[in-house]
Tab-separated table of C-alpha atoms in Angstrom:
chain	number	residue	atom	x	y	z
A	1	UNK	CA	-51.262	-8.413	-98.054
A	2	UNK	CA	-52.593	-10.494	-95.218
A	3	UNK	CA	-48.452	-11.086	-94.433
A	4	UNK	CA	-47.509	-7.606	-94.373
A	5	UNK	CA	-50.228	-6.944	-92.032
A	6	UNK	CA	-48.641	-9.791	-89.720
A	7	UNK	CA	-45.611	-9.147	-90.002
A	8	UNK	CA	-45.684	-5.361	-89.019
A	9	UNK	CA	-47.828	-6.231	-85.933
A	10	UNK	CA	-45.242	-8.700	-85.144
A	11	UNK	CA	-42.725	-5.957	-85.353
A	12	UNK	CA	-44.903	-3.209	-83.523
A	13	UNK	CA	-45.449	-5.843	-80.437
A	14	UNK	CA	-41.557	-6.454	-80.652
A	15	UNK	CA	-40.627	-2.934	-80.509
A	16	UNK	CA	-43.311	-1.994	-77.924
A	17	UNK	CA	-41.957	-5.182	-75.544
A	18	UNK	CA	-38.145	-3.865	-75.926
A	19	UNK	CA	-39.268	0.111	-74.893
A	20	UNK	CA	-40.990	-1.723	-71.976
A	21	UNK	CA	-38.567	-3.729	-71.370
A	22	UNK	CA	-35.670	-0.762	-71.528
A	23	UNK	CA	-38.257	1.713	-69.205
A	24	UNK	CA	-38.583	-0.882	-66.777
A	25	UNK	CA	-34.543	-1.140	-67.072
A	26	UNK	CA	-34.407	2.652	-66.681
A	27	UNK	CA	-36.866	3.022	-63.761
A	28	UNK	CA	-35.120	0.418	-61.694
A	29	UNK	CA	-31.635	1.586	-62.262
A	30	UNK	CA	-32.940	5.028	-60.646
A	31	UNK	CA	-34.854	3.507	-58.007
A	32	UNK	CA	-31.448	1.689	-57.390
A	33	UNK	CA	-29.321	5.024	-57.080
A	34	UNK	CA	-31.800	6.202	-55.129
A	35	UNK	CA	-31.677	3.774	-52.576
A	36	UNK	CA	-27.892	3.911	-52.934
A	37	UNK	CA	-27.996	7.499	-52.397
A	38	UNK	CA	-30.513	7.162	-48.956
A	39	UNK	CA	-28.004	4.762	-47.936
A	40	UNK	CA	-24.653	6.883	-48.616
A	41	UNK	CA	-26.089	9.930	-47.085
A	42	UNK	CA	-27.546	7.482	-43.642
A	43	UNK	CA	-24.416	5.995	-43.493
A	44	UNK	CA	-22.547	9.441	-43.397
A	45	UNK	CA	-24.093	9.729	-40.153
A	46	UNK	CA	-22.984	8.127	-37.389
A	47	UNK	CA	-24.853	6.623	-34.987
A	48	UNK	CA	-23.953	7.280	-31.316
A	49	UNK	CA	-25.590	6.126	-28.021
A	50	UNK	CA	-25.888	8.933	-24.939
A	51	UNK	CA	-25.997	9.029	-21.675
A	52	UNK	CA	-27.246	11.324	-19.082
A	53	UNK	CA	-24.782	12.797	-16.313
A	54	UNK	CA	-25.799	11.388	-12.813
A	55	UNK	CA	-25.068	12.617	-9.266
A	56	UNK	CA	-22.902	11.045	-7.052
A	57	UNK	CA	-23.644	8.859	-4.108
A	58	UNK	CA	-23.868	10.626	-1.227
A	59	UNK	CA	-21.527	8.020	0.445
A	60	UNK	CA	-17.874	6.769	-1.557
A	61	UNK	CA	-17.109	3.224	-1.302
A	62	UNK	CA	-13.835	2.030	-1.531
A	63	UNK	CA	-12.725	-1.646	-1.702
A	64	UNK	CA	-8.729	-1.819	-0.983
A	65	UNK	CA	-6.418	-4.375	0.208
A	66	UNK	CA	-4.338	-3.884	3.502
A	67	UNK	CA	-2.046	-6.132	5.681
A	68	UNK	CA	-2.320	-7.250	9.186
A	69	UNK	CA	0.266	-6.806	11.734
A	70	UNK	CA	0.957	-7.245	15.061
A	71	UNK	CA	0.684	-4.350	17.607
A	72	UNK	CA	4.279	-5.053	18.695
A	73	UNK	CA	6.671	-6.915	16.800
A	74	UNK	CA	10.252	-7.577	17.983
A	75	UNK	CA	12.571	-10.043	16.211
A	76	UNK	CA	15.324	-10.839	19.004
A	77	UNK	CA	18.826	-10.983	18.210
A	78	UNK	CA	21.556	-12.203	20.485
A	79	UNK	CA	23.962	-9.720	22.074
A	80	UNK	CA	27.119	-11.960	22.656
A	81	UNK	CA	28.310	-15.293	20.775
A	82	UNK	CA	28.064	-18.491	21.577
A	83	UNK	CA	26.343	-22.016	21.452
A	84	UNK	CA	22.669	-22.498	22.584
A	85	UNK	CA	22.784	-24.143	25.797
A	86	UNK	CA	18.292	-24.693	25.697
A	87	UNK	CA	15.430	-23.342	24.070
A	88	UNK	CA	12.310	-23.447	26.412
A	89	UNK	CA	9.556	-21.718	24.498
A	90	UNK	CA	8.639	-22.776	21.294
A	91	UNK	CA	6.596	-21.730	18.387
A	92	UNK	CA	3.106	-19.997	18.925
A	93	UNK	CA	3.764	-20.146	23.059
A	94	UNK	CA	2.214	-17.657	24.808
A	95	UNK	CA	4.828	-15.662	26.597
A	96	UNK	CA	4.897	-12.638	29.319
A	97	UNK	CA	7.497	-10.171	29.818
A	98	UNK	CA	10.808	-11.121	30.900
A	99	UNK	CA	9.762	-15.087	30.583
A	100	UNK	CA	13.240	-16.768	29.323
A	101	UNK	CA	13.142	-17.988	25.754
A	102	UNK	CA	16.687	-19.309	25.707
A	103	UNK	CA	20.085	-19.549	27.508
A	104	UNK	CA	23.355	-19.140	25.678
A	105	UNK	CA	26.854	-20.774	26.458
A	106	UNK	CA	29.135	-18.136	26.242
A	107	UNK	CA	32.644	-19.271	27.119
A	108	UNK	CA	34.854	-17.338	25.726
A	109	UNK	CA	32.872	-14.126	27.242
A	110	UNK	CA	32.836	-15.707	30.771
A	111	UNK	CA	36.802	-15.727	30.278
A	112	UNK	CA	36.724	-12.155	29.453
A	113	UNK	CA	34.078	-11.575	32.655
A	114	UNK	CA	36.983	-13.073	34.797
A	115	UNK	CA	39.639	-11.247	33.426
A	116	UNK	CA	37.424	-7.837	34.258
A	117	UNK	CA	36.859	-9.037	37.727
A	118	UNK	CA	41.116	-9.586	38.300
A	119	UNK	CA	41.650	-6.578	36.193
A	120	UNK	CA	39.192	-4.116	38.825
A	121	UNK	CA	41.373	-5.988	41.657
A	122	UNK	CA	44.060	-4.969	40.110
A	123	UNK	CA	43.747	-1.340	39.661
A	124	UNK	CA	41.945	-1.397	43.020
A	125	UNK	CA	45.352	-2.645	44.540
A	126	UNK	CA	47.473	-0.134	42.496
A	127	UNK	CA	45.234	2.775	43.654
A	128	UNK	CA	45.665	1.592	47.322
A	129	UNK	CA	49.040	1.942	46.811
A	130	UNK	CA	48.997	5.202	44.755
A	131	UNK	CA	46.808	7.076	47.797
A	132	UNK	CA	49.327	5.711	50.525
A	133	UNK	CA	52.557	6.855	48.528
A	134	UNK	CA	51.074	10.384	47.421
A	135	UNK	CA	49.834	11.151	51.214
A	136	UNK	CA	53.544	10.359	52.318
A	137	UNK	CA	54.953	12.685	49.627
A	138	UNK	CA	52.275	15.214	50.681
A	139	UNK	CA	53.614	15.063	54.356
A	140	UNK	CA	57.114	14.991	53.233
A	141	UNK	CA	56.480	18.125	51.077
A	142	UNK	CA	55.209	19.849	54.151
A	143	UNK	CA	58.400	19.625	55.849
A	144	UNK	CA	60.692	20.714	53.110
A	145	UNK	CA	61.776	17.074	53.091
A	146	UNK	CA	61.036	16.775	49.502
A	147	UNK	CA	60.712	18.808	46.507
A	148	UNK	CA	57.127	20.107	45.221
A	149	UNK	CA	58.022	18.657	41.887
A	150	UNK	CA	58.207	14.814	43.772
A	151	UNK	CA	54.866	15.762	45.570
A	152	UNK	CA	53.017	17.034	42.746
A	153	UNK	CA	54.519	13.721	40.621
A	154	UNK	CA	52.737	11.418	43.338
A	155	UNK	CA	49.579	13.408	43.247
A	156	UNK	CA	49.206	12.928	39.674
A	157	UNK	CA	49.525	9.271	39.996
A	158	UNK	CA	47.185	8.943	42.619
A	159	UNK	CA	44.745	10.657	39.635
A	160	UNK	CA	45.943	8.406	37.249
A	161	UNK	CA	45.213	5.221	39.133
A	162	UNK	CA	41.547	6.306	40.233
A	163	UNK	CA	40.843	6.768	36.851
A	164	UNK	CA	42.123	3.228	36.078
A	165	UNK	CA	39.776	1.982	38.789
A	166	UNK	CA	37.489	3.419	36.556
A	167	UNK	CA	37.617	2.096	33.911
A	168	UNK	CA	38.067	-1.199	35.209
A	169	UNK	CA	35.082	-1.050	36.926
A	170	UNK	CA	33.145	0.592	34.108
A	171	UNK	CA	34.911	-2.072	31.852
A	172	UNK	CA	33.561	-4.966	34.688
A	173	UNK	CA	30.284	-3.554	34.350
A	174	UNK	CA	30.075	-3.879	30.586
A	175	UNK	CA	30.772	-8.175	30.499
A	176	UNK	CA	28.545	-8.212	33.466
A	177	UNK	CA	25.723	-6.445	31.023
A	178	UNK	CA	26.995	-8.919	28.446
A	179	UNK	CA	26.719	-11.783	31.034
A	180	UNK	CA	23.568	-11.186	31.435
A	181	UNK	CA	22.741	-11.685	27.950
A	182	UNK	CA	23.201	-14.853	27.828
A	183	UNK	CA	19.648	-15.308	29.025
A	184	UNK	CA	17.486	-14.402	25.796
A	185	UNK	CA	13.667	-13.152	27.630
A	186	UNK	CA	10.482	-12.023	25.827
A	187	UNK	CA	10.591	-8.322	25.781
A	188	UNK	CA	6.911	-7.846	26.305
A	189	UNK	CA	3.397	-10.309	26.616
A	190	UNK	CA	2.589	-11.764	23.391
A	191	UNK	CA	3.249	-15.089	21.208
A	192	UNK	CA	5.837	-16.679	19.258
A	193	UNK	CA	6.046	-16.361	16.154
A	194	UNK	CA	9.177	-17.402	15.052
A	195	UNK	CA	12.296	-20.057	16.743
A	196	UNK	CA	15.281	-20.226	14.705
A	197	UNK	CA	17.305	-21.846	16.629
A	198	UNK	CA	18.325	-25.240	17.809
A	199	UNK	CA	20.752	-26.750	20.827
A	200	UNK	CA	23.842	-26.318	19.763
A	201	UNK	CA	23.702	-23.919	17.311
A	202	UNK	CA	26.564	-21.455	17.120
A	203	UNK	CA	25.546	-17.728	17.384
A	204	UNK	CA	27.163	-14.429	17.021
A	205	UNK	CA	26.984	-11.262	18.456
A	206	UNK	CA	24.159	-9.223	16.604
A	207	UNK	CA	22.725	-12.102	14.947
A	208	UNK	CA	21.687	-15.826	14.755
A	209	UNK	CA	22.630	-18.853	12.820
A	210	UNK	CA	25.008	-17.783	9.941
A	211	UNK	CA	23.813	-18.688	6.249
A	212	UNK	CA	26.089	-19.787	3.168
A	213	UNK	CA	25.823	-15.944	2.121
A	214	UNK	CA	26.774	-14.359	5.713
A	215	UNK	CA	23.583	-13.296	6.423
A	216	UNK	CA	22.224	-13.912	9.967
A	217	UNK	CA	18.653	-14.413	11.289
A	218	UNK	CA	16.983	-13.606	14.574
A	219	UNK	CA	16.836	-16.258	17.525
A	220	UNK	CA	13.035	-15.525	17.758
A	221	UNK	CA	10.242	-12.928	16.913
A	222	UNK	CA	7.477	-12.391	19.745
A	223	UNK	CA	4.616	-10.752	18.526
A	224	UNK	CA	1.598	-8.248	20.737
A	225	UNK	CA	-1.341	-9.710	19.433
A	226	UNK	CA	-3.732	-8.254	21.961
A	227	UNK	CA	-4.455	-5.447	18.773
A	228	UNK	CA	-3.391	-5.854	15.428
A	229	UNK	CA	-2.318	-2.600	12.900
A	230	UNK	CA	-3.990	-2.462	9.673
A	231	UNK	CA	-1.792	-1.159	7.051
A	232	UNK	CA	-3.804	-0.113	3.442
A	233	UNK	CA	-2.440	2.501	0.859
A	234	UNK	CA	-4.977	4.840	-0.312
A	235	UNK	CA	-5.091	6.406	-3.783
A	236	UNK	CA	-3.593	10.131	-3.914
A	237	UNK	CA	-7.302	11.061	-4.737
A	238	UNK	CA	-9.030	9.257	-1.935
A	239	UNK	CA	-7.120	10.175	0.709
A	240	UNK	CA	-9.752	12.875	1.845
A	241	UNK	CA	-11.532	10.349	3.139
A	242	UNK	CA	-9.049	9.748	5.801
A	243	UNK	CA	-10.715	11.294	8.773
A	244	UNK	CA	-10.893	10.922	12.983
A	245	UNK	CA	-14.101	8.328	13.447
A	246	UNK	CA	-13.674	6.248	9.820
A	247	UNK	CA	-14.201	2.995	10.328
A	248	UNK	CA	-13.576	-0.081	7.885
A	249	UNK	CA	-14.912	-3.404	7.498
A	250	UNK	CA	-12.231	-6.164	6.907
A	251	UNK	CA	-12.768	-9.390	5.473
A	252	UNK	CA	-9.944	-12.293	5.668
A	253	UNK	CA	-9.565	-15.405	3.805
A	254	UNK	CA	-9.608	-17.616	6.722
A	255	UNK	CA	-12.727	-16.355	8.399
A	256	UNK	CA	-15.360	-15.610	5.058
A	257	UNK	CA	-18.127	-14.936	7.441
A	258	UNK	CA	-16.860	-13.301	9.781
A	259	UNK	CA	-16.551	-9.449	9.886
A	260	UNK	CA	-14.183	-7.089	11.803
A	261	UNK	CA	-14.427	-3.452	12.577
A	262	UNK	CA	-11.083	-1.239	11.778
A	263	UNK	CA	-10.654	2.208	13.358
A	264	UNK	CA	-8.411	4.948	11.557
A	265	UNK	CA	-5.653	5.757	13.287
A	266	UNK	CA	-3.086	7.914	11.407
A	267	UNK	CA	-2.047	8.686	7.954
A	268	UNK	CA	1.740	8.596	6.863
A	269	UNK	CA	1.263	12.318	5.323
A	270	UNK	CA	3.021	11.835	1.915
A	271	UNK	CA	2.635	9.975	-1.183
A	272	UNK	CA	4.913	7.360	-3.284
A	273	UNK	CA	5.976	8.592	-6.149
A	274	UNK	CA	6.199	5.372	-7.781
A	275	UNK	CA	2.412	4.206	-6.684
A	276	UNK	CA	0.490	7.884	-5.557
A	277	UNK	CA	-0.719	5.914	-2.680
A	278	UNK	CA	-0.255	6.968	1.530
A	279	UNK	CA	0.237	4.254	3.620
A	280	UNK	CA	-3.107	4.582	6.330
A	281	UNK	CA	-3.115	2.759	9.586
A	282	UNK	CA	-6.048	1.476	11.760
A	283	UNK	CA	-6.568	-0.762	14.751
A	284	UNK	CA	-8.531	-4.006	14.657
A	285	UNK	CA	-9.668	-5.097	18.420
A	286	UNK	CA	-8.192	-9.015	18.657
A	287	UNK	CA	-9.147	-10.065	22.204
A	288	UNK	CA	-9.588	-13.582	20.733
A	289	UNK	CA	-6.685	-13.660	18.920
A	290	UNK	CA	-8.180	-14.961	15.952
A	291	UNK	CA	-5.705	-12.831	13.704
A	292	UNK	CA	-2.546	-13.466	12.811
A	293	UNK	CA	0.474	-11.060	11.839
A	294	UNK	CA	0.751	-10.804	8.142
A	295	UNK	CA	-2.817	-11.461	7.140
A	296	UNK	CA	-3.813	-10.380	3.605
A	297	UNK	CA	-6.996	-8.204	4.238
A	298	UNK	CA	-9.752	-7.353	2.169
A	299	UNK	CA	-10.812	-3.679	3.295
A	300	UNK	CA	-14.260	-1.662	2.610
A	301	UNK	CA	-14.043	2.075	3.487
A	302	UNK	CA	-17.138	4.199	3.175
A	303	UNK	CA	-17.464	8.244	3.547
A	304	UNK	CA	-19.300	10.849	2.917
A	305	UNK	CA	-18.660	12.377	-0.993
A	306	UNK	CA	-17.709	15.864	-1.160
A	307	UNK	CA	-19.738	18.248	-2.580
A	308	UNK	CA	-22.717	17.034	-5.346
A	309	UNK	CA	-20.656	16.333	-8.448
A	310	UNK	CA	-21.935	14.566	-11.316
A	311	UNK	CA	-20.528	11.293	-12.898
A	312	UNK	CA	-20.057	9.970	-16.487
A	313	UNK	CA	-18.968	6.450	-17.751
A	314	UNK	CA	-15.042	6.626	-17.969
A	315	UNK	CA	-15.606	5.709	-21.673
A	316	UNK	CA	-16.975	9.045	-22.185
A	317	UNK	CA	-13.992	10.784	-22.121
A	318	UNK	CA	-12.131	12.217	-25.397
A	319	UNK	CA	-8.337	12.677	-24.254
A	320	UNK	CA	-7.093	15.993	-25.994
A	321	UNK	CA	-3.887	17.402	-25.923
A	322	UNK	CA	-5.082	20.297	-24.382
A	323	UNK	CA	-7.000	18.643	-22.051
A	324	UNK	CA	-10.475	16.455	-21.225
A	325	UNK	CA	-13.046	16.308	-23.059
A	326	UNK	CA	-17.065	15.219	-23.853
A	327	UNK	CA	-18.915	15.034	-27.109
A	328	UNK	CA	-22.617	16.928	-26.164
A	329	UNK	CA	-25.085	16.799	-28.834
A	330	UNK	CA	-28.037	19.292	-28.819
A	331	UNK	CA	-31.368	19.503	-29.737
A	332	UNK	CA	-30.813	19.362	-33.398
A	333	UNK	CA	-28.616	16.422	-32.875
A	334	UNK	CA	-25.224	17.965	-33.443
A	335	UNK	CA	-22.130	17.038	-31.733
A	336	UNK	CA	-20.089	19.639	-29.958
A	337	UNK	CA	-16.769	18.984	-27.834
A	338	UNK	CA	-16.969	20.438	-24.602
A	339	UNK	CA	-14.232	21.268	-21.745
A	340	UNK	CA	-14.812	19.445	-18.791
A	341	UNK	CA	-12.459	19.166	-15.113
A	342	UNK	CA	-12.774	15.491	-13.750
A	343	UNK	CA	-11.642	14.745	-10.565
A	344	UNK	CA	-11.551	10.908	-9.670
A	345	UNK	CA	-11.032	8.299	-12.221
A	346	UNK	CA	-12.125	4.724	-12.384
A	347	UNK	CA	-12.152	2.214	-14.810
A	348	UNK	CA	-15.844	2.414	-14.744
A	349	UNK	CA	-17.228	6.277	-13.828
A	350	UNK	CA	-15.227	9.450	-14.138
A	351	UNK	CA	-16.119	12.030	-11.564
A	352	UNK	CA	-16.958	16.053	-12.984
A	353	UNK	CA	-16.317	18.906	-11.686
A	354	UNK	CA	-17.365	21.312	-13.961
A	355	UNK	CA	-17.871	21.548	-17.412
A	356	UNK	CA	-21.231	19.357	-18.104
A	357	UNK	CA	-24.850	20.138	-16.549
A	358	UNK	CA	-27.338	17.217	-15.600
A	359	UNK	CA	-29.816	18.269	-19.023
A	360	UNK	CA	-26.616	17.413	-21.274
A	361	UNK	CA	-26.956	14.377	-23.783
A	362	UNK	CA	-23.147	12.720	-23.750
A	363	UNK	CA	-22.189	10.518	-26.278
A	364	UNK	CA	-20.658	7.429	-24.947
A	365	UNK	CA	-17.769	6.097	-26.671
A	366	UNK	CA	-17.601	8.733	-29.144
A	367	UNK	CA	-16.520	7.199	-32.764
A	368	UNK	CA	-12.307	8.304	-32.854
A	369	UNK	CA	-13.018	10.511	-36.617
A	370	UNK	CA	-16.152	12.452	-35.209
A	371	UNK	CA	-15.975	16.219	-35.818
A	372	UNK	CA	-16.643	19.340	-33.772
A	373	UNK	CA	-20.703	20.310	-35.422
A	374	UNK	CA	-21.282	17.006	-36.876
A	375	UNK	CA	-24.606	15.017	-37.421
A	376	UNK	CA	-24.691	12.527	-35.341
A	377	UNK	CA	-28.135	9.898	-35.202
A	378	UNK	CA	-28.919	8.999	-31.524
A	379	UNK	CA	-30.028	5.188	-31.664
A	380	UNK	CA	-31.425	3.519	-28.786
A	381	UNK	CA	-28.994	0.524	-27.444
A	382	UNK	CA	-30.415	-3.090	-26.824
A	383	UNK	CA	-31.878	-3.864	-23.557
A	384	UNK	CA	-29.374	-4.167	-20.178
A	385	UNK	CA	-26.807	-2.144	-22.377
A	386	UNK	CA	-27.550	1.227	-20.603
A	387	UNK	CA	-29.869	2.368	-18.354
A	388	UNK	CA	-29.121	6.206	-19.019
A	389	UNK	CA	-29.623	6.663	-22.871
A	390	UNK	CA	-32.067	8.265	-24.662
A	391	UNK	CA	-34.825	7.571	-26.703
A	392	UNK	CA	-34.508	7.005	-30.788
A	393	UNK	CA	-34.263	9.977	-32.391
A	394	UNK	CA	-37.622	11.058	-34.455
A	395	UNK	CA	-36.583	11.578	-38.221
């Protein structure tokens, strides 16, 4: 009896264990789905950061780059062929108008000069002639001595051989032109900036040494450094900027410190197609002559903005077919996809026109699949992310 007994409390603490055993089972598995289901429905929102629109500067900045030239620039070809007699000025010498660079030996074209010369004798001899012969006609013609026909003959002769005097002379004048070409001079105060020529080298009319392709280059290039032209291309939609009284700071690699003051000038009033850029120019004083032709320039424009627009991070944006976009999400934090008109565009802020008020809560980088009215959980990014985000939503 006293084994039954046992054995049925045996069995009763065995069967009691396995319920507990199965409830405890049981209660975690729904705990479990519970949690799976707080995590499903947590993770079926998305988390977003936002940012608050901002006003613009009150003054744009603009960091281009732009090349240095010369106020004058004049590469100097020869006008007749020949061999170079001398060179007498040599690179970076300091030259004045009408100072001789170079003489030319021109052979052949004094040949030619002395062939006008005997030429203009020539048909200054035959028109002698011509003058003497038609006044004799004419006073034979008076007395009936000759026909009119003979006398009007010699008068046209006497026409013809003036205007071969004419032409001689006119044809004297043009090698004495070319003669004096032969003396190559600076064509205005300034420096040299390029000698491409040696004694002896052969030259042709309308350009310098030949190269194995035909080409020709210029005997020298004399450079106005006294002001220099600052050439930069501004963007299509900065061009505004462009105004009487802008001024420009210009850095160059060979002076770091230094700093020099640009004044506008003038604008080239149309765009390339291929870049949406105008070519600007301003004027750099260069009394010193510290700058050079050619100088790569680092230029810093500053203006006043137009008008008080606001300005979002260019990673804001949602590109739609029919046009820009921002995700806005609301008080109940709901996303909604406004229209919006930007008007600059960086790779770091996006100017707006329209379409966004400084209250509204942008979502930066919204996620690619999020849908007009969805949830959306605004989380708080880590610290030196943002500056313009707010706080953790309360749920």
């Amino acid at each position: 009896m006293a084994t039954r007994t046992s054995s049925r409390t045996i069995i009763m603490a065995g069967t009691a264990l396995l319920a507990g055993w199965c409830g405890y089972l049981l209660v975690g598995r729904v705990h479990h789905a519970a949690a799976l289901r707080r995590d499903a429905m947590a993770a079926a929102i998305p988390d977003v950061m936002v940012i608050i629109p901002h006003a613009e500067a009150r003054q744009v900045n603009l960091d281009l780059p732009g090349t240095i030239d010369a106020w004058y620039q004049a590469p100097i070809y020869p006008q007749v062929s020949g061999y170079v007699r001398m060179w007498y000025k040599d690179y970076g010498a300091h030259v004045s108008s009408g100072d001789v660079l170079a003489e030319i030996n021109t052979p052949g074209l004094d040949a030619q000069f002395a062939q006008a010369q005997a030429d203009l004798q020539s048909s200054q001899a035959k028109y002698d002639l011509a003058v003497v012969t038609a006044q004799r006609w004419r006073l034979m013609g008076k007395s009936q001595a000759v026909s009119g026909q003979s006398v009007s003959v010699q008068d046209a002769n006497e026409k013809s051989a003036a205007a071969d005097l004419e032409a001689a002379r006119h044809n004297l004048d043009r090698y004495a032109a070319l003669e004096r070409f032969k003396i190559i001079v600076s064509p205005f105060d300034g420096v040299v900036t390029e000698r491409d020529i040696n004694v002896g080298d052969y030259v042709h009319e309308g350009g310098g040494n030949l190269n194995a392709n035909g080409g020709a280059s210029e005997l020298f290039s004399v450079a106005d450094t006294h002001q220099m032209r600052l050439f930069v291309s501004i963007p299509e939609n900065m061009s505004y900027i462009l105004q009487p009284g802008l001024r420009a700071r210009v850095h160059v690699p060979q002076f770091p410190d230094r700093v020099f003051e640009a004044r506008f000038l003038t604008v080239s009033g149309g765009y390339d197609p291929d870049t949406r850029t105008s070519v600007s120019e301003f004027i750099i004083d260069n009394t010193d002559h510290a700058l050079w032709p050619g100088t790569f320039a680092a230029v810093s424009l500053s203006a006043p903005e137009q008008g008080g627009h606001l300005s979002i991070p260019t990673g804001a944006l949602v590109f739609q077919e029919h046009g820009m976009q921002v995700a806005v999400v609301d008080g109940q934090n709901v996303a909604h996809f406004r229209d919006i008109a930007v008007g600059r565009m960086g790779d770091g802020a996006t100017q707006v026109l329209s379409g966004i008020t400084p209250a509204d809560r942008i979502i930066d980088n919204p996620p690619a699949d999020l849908l007009e009215g969805e949830k959306v959980h605004v989380v708080q990014p880590m610290a030196g992310y943002s500056n313009d985000v707010s706080e953790k939503d309360d749920e």
